[in-house]
Short mmCIF file of C-alpha atoms in Angstrom, two decimals:
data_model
loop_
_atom_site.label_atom_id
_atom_site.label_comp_id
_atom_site.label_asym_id
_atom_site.label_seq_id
_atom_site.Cartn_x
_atom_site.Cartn_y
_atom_site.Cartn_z
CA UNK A 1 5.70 21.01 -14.84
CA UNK A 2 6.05 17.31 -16.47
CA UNK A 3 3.08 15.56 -16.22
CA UNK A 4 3.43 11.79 -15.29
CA UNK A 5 0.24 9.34 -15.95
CA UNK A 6 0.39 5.36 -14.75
CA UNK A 7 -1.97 3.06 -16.50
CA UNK A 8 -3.67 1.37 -15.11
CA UNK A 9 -4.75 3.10 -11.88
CA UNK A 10 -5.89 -0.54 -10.40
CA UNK A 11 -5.09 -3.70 -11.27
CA UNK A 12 -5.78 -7.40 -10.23
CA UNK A 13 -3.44 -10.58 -10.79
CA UNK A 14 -2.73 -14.01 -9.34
CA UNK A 15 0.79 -15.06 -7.80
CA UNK A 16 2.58 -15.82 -10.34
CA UNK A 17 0.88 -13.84 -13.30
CA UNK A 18 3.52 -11.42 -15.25
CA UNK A 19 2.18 -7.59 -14.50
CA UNK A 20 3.34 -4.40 -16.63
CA UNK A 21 2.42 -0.81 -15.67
CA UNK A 22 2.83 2.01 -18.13
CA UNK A 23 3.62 5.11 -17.41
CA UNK A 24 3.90 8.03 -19.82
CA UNK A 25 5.66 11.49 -19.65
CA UNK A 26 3.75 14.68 -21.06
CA UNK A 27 7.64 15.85 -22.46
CA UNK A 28 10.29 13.66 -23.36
CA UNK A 29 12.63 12.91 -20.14
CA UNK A 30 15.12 10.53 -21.94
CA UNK A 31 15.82 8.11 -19.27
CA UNK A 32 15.29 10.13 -16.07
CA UNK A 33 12.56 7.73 -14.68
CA UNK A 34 12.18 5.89 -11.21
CA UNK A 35 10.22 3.61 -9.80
CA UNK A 36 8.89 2.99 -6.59
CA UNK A 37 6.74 0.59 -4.49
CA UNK A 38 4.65 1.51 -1.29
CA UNK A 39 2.82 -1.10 1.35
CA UNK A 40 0.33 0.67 3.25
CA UNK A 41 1.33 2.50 6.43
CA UNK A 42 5.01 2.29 4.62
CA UNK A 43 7.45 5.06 3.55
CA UNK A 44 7.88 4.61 -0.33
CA UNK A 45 11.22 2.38 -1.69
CA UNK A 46 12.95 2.59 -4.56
CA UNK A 47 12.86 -0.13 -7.23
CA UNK A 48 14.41 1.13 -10.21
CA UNK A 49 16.42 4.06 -10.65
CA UNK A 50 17.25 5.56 -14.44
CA UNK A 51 14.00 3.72 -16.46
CA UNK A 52 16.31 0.44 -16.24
CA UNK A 53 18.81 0.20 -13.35
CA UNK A 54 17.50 -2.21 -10.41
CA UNK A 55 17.96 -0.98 -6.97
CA UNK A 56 20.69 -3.12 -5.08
CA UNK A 57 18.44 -5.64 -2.81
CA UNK A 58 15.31 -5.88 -4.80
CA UNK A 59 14.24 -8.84 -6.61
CA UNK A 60 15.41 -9.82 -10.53
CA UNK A 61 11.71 -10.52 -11.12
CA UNK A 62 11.53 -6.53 -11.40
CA UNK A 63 12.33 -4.60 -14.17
CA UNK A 64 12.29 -1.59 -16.12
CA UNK A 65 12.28 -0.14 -19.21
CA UNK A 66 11.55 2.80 -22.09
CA UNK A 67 13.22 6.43 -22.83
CA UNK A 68 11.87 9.47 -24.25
CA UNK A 69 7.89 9.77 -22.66
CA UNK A 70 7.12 6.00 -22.78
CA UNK A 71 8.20 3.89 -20.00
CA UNK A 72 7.33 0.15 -18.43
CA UNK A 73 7.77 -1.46 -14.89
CA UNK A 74 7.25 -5.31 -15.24
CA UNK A 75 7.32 -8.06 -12.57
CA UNK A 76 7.81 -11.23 -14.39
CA UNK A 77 6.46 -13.57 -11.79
CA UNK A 78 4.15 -11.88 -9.01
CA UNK A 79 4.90 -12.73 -5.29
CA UNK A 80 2.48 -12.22 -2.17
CA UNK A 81 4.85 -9.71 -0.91
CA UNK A 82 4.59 -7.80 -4.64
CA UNK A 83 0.67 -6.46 -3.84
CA UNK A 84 1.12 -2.97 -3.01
CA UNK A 85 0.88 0.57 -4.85
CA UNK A 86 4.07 1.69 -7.47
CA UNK A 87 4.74 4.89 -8.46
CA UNK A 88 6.64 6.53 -11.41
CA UNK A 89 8.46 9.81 -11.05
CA UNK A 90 10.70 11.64 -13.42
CA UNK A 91 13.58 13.15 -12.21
CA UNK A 92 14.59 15.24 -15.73
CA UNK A 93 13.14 18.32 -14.60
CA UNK A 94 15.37 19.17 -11.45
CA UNK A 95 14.46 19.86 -8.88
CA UNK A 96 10.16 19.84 -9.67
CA UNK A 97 10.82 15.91 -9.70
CA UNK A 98 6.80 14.82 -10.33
CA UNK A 99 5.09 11.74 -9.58
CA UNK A 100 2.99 9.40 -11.54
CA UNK A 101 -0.80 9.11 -9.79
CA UNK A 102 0.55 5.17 -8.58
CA UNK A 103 -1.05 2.39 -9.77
CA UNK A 104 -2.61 -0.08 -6.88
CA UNK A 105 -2.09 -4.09 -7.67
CA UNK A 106 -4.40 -6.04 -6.25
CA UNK A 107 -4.68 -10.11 -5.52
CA UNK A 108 -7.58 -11.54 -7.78
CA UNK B 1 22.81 1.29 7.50
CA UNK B 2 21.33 4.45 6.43
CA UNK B 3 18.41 5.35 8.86
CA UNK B 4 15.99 8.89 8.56
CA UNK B 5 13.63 9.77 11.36
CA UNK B 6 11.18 12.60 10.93
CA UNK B 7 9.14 13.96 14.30
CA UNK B 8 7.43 17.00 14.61
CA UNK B 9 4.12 16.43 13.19
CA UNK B 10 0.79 16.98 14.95
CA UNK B 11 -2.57 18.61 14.75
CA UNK B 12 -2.33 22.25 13.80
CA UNK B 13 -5.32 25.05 13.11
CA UNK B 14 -5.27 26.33 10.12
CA UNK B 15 -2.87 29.77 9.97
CA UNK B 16 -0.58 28.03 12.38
CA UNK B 17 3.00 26.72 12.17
CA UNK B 18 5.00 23.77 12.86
CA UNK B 19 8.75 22.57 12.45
CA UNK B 20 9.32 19.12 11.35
CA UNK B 21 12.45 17.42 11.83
CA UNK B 22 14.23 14.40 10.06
CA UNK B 23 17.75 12.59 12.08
CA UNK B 24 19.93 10.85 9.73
CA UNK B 25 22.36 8.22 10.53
CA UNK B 26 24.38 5.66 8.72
CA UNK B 27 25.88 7.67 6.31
CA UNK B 28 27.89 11.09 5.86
CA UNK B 29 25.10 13.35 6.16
CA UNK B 30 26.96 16.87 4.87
CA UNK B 31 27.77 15.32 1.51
CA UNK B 32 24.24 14.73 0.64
CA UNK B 33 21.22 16.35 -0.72
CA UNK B 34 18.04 16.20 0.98
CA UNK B 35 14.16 16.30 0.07
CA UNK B 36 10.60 16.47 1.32
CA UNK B 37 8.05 14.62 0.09
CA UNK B 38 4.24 14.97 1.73
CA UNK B 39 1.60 12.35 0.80
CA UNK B 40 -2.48 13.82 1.51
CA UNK B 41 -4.57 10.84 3.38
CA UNK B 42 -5.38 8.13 0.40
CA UNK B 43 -3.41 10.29 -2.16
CA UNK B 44 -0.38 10.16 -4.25
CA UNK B 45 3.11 11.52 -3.72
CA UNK B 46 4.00 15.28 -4.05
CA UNK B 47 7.34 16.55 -4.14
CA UNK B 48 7.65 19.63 -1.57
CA UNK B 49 11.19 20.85 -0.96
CA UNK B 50 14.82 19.84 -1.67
CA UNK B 51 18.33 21.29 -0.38
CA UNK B 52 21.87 20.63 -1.57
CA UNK B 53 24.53 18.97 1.14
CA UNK B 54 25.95 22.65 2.11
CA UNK B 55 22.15 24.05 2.48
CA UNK B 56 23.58 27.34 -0.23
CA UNK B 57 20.79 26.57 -2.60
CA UNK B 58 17.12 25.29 -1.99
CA UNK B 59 14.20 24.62 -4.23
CA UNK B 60 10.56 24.44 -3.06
CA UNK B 61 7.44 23.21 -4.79
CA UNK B 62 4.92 26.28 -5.97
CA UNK B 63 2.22 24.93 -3.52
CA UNK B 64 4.57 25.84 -0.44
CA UNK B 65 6.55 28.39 -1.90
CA UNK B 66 6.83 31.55 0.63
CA UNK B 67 5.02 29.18 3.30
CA UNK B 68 7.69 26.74 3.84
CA UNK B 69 11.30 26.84 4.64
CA UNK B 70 13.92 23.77 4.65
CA UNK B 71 16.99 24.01 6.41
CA UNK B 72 19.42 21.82 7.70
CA UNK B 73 21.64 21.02 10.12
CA UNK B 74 25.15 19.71 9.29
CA UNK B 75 26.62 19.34 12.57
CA UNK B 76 23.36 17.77 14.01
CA UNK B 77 22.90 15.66 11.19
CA UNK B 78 19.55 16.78 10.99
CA UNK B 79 16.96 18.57 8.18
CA UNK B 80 13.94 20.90 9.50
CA UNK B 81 11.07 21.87 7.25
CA UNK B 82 9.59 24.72 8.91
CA UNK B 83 6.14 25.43 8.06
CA UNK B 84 3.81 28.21 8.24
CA UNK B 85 -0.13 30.16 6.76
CA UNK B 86 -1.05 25.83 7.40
CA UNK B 87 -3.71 25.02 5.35
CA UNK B 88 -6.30 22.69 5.08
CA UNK B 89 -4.92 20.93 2.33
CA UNK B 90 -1.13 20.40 3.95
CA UNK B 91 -2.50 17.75 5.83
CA UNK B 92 -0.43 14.85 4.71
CA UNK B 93 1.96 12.61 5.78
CA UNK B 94 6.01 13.85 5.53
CA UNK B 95 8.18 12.27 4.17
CA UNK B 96 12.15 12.83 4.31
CA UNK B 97 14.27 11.32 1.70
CA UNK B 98 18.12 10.97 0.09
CA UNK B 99 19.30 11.92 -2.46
CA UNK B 100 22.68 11.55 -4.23
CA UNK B 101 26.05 13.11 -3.61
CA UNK B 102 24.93 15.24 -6.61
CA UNK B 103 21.38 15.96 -6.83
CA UNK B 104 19.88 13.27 -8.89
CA UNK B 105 16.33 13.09 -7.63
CA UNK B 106 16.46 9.12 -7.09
CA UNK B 107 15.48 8.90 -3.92
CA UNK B 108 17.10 5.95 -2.33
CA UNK B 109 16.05 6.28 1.14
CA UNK B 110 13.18 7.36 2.78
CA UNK B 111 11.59 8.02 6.41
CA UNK B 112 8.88 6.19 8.24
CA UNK B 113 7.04 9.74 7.93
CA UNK B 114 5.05 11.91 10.21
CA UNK B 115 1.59 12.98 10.12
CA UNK B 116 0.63 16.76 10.13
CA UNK B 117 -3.13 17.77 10.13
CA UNK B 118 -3.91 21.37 9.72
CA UNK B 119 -7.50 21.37 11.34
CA UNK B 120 -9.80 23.76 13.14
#
């Protein structure tokens, strides 16, 4: 299976600080990569779809980018309602569609 | 507007079995494919099962494979994941989600969940 690791696994910012999260594919997955964002106690939601395609309804501040094993999410201007866990997942390898470990962003 | 429900979940001992159950609305259910996805207390995401809009060809995880069984339910608008041999470690929140009209694995819609705990 395709191994998916998110740096880093915690991280802290201020509203209005610009955030990027890695994530890295252990095989090249062109541009088969989503993103998603979970509150606690809340089913996951999708944020970007194909390493750079935004999800209709979310916020321009998110975005997306990479191909090939290298991929970022990056929220250019954090907002209180952007504090919750994100996960990668590649969705090359159909239908073993693996998830990145999430990475949890914290208010400093 | 698309809307998933998933019941079924409760406290099973380990060995046992349990049918979860996911009711779509807002959208043309027998076109779509379907997934599971179960998230262990505190832990990340794991893909479990998936099954194309006619229910002819399903895929399964290896952790569940033999165990588990999805299914759906075109005229119901509904998708089961039958489980059974629980284990300890399938304690984890449920998850059904959407896919596309062809299997894409963007998953643009997702239940609330439901909680099964496989305990003695």
């Amino acid at each position: 299976d395709i191994q998916m690791t998110q740096s880093p696994s915690s991280l802290s910012a201020s509203v209005g600080d610009r955030v990027t999260i890695t994530c890295r594919a252990s095989q090249s997955i062109s541009s088969y990569l989503n993103w998603y964002q979970q509150k606690p106690g809340k089913a996951p939601k999708l944020l970007i779809y194909t390493a750079s395609s935004l999800q209709s309804g979310v916020p321009s501040r998110f975005s997306g980018s990479g191909s090939g094993t290298d991929f970022t999410l990056t929220i250019s201007s954090l907002q209180p309602e952007d504090f919750a866990t994100y996960y990668c997942q590649q969705s090359y390898s159909t239908p073993r569609y693996t998830f990145g470990q999430g990475t949890k962003l914290e208010i400093k | 507007q698309v809307q998933l429900v998933e019941s079924g979940g409760g406290v099973v001992q380990p060995g046992g079995s349990l049918r979860l159950s996911c009711a779509a609305s807002g959208f043309t259910f027998s076109t779509y494919g379907m997934h599971w996805v179960r998230q262990a207390p505190g832990k990340g995401l794991e893909w479990v099962a998936f099954i194309h809009y006619d229910g002819n060809n399903k895929y399964y995880a290896d952790s569940v494979k033999g165990r588990f069984t999805i299914s759906r339910d075109n005229s119901k608008n509904t998708l089961y994941l039958q489980m059974n041999s629980l284990r300890a470690e399938d304690t984890a929140v449920y998850y059904c989600a959407k896919d596309g009209m062809v299997m894409t694995g963007i998953l643009g819609y997702w239940g609330q969940g439901t909680l099964v705990t496989v305990s003695s």
